Amino acid sequence: MVFLILQMALLLIIAVSIGTILGWWLNKLKTKKALADAAPTVEATQGRELVLKNQLDKCFDDNVVLRRELKFAQSHQVTEEDDSPEQLNREELQEKINVLMDDLQMREDTVVSLTQELKQLQKRSNNNP
């Protein structure tokens, strides 16, 4: 009777050992596959982040140029006299200013959205080491 109990205990220990080793090995394979699948995603995210930073820098540069043009246009508008041909030029200048202001607003909105997207990407990259 004792022999039978010892034999059952030994077989249970062997079964638990095989199950533990097999589970550890399968988990290791699953983890390797998940890491291999995540590597291109990380590289793509970093590439996307670089593209967004370049777009953001371009928008900042465009913003500076538009503001400079706007100041130039406003300074010319103030210095013009009230002659009727000059009045036409002033109206054209005002129209250009309005167009530049609209363009500037669109660029600033783009800068804000790109900045938010960059922050989200940085948070994701910091959360997924």
mmCIF file of C-alpha atoms in Angstrom:
data_model
loop_
_atom_site.group_PDB
_atom_site.id
_atom_site.type_symbol
_atom_site.label_atom_id
_atom_site.label_comp_id
_atom_site.label_asym_id
_atom_site.label_seq_id
_atom_site.Cartn_x
_atom_site.Cartn_y
_atom_site.Cartn_z
ATOM 1 C CA MET A 1 0.000 0.000 0.000
ATOM 2 C CA VAL A 2 2.829 2.396 0.868
ATOM 3 C CA PHE A 3 4.526 1.473 -2.405
ATOM 4 C CA LEU A 4 1.385 2.452 -4.338
ATOM 5 C CA ILE A 5 1.153 5.825 -2.523
ATOM 6 C CA LEU A 6 4.838 6.549 -3.211
ATOM 7 C CA GLN A 7 4.421 5.585 -6.866
ATOM 8 C CA MET A 8 1.412 7.930 -7.256
ATOM 9 C CA ALA A 9 3.241 10.776 -5.510
ATOM 10 C CA LEU A 10 6.290 10.302 -7.752
ATOM 11 C CA LEU A 11 4.143 10.298 -10.901
ATOM 12 C CA LEU A 12 2.328 13.459 -9.722
ATOM 13 C CA ILE A 13 5.664 15.209 -9.106
ATOM 14 C CA ILE A 14 6.863 14.191 -12.585
ATOM 15 C CA ALA A 15 3.593 15.423 -14.180
ATOM 16 C CA VAL A 16 3.797 18.776 -12.348
ATOM 17 C CA SER A 17 7.446 19.180 -13.370
ATOM 18 C CA ILE A 18 6.699 18.428 -17.042
ATOM 19 C CA GLY A 19 3.715 20.824 -16.973
ATOM 20 C CA THR A 20 5.796 23.608 -15.401
ATOM 21 C CA ILE A 21 8.637 23.196 -17.895
ATOM 22 C CA LEU A 22 6.251 23.001 -20.858
ATOM 23 C CA GLY A 23 4.318 26.104 -19.665
ATOM 24 C CA TRP A 24 7.520 28.087 -19.143
ATOM 25 C CA TRP A 25 8.817 27.121 -22.588
ATOM 26 C CA LEU A 26 5.540 28.035 -24.372
ATOM 27 C CA ASN A 27 5.375 31.367 -22.514
ATOM 28 C CA LYS A 28 8.941 32.121 -23.572
ATOM 29 C CA LEU A 29 8.083 31.422 -27.234
ATOM 30 C CA LYS A 30 4.962 33.597 -27.009
ATOM 31 C CA THR A 31 6.959 36.474 -25.466
ATOM 32 C CA LYS A 32 9.650 36.261 -28.158
ATOM 33 C CA LYS A 33 6.983 36.397 -30.882
ATOM 34 C CA ALA A 34 5.282 39.399 -29.243
ATOM 35 C CA LEU A 35 8.611 41.258 -29.012
ATOM 36 C CA ALA A 36 9.414 40.470 -32.636
ATOM 37 C CA ASP A 37 6.005 41.800 -33.698
ATOM 38 C CA ALA A 38 6.391 44.966 -31.582
ATOM 39 C CA ALA A 39 9.831 45.938 -32.904
ATOM 40 C CA PRO A 40 8.622 47.235 -36.307
ATOM 41 C CA THR A 41 5.819 49.114 -34.548
ATOM 42 C CA VAL A 42 8.312 50.948 -32.342
ATOM 43 C CA GLU A 43 10.459 51.845 -35.354
ATOM 44 C CA ALA A 44 7.398 53.039 -37.272
ATOM 45 C CA THR A 45 6.313 55.156 -34.298
ATOM 46 C CA GLN A 46 9.753 56.734 -34.050
ATOM 47 C CA GLY A 47 9.721 57.432 -37.796
ATOM 48 C CA ARG A 48 6.253 58.962 -37.532
ATOM 49 C CA GLU A 49 7.438 61.092 -34.617
ATOM 50 C CA LEU A 50 10.362 62.380 -36.695
ATOM 51 C CA VAL A 51 8.045 63.259 -39.589
ATOM 52 C CA LEU A 52 5.691 65.088 -37.233
ATOM 53 C CA LYS A 53 8.578 67.045 -35.703
ATOM 54 C CA ASN A 54 9.711 68.077 -39.185
ATOM 55 C CA GLN A 55 6.179 69.194 -40.043
ATOM 56 C CA LEU A 56 5.988 71.114 -36.790
ATOM 57 C CA ASP A 57 9.279 72.885 -37.491
ATOM 58 C CA LYS A 58 8.082 73.773 -40.993
ATOM 59 C CA CYS A 59 4.844 75.164 -39.568
ATOM 60 C CA PHE A 60 6.791 77.282 -37.075
ATOM 61 C CA ASP A 61 8.931 78.639 -39.911
ATOM 62 C CA ASP A 62 5.858 79.362 -42.023
ATOM 63 C CA ASN A 63 4.245 81.022 -39.030
ATOM 64 C CA VAL A 64 7.221 83.359 -38.616
ATOM 65 C CA VAL A 65 7.205 84.231 -42.330
ATOM 66 C CA LEU A 66 3.463 84.923 -42.315
ATOM 67 C CA ARG A 67 3.724 87.135 -39.247
ATOM 68 C CA ARG A 68 6.573 89.055 -40.870
ATOM 69 C CA GLU A 69 4.505 89.541 -44.041
ATOM 70 C CA LEU A 70 1.529 90.622 -41.960
ATOM 71 C CA LYS A 71 3.557 93.240 -40.080
ATOM 72 C CA PHE A 72 5.014 94.473 -43.354
ATOM 73 C CA ALA A 73 1.558 94.728 -44.901
ATOM 74 C CA GLN A 74 0.153 96.520 -41.864
ATOM 75 C CA SER A 75 3.029 99.000 -41.781
ATOM 76 C CA HIS A 76 2.460 99.827 -45.466
ATOM 77 C CA GLN A 77 -1.243 100.197 -44.871
ATOM 78 C CA VAL A 78 -0.672 102.786 -42.138
ATOM 79 C CA THR A 79 1.784 104.837 -44.199
ATOM 80 C CA GLU A 80 -0.446 105.083 -47.290
ATOM 81 C CA GLU A 81 -2.440 108.227 -47.966
ATOM 82 C CA ASP A 82 -6.203 108.439 -48.562
ATOM 83 C CA ASP A 83 -6.123 108.923 -52.364
ATOM 84 C CA SER A 84 -8.662 106.879 -54.292
ATOM 85 C CA PRO A 85 -6.061 104.710 -56.142
ATOM 86 C CA GLU A 86 -4.355 104.352 -52.811
ATOM 87 C CA GLN A 87 -7.685 103.355 -51.301
ATOM 88 C CA LEU A 88 -7.898 100.476 -53.788
ATOM 89 C CA ASN A 89 -4.408 99.395 -52.820
ATOM 90 C CA ARG A 90 -5.389 99.640 -49.184
ATOM 91 C CA GLU A 91 -8.410 97.413 -49.780
ATOM 92 C CA GLU A 92 -6.271 94.908 -51.658
ATOM 93 C CA LEU A 93 -3.766 95.022 -48.832
ATOM 94 C CA GLN A 94 -6.531 94.492 -46.291
ATOM 95 C CA GLU A 95 -7.738 91.504 -48.300
ATOM 96 C CA LYS A 96 -4.192 90.101 -48.356
ATOM 97 C CA ILE A 97 -3.974 90.643 -44.610
ATOM 98 C CA ASN A 98 -7.207 88.730 -44.106
ATOM 99 C CA VAL A 99 -5.957 85.864 -46.263
ATOM 100 C CA LEU A 100 -2.650 85.824 -44.388
ATOM 101 C CA MET A 101 -4.459 85.845 -41.052
ATOM 102 C CA ASP A 102 -6.614 82.899 -42.150
ATOM 103 C CA ASP A 103 -3.524 81.032 -43.312
ATOM 104 C CA LEU A 104 -1.768 81.868 -40.063
ATOM 105 C CA GLN A 105 -4.712 80.566 -38.048
ATOM 106 C CA MET A 106 -4.731 77.300 -40.010
ATOM 107 C CA ARG A 107 -1.006 76.870 -39.442
ATOM 108 C CA GLU A 108 -1.335 77.578 -35.739
ATOM 109 C CA ASP A 109 -4.115 74.986 -35.524
ATOM 110 C CA THR A 110 -1.834 72.537 -37.325
ATOM 111 C CA VAL A 111 0.994 73.321 -34.908
ATOM 112 C CA VAL A 112 -1.297 72.700 -31.931
ATOM 113 C CA SER A 113 -2.582 69.406 -33.309
ATOM 114 C CA LEU A 114 0.923 68.213 -34.236
ATOM 115 C CA THR A 115 2.208 69.155 -30.794
ATOM 116 C CA GLN A 116 -0.588 67.165 -29.164
ATOM 117 C CA GLU A 117 0.084 64.186 -31.403
ATOM 118 C CA LEU A 118 3.802 64.331 -30.572
ATOM 119 C CA LYS A 119 3.015 64.383 -26.857
ATOM 120 C CA GLN A 120 0.747 61.344 -27.282
ATOM 121 C CA LEU A 121 3.443 59.480 -29.201
ATOM 122 C CA GLN A 122 6.029 60.333 -26.563
ATOM 123 C CA LYS A 123 3.685 59.126 -23.808
ATOM 124 C CA ARG A 124 3.134 55.867 -25.704
ATOM 125 C CA SER A 125 6.846 55.373 -26.270
ATOM 126 C CA ASN A 126 7.565 56.110 -22.601
ATOM 127 C CA ASN A 127 4.856 53.682 -21.465
ATOM 128 C CA ASN A 128 6.121 50.911 -23.797
ATOM 129 C CA PRO A 129 9.870 50.582 -23.178
#
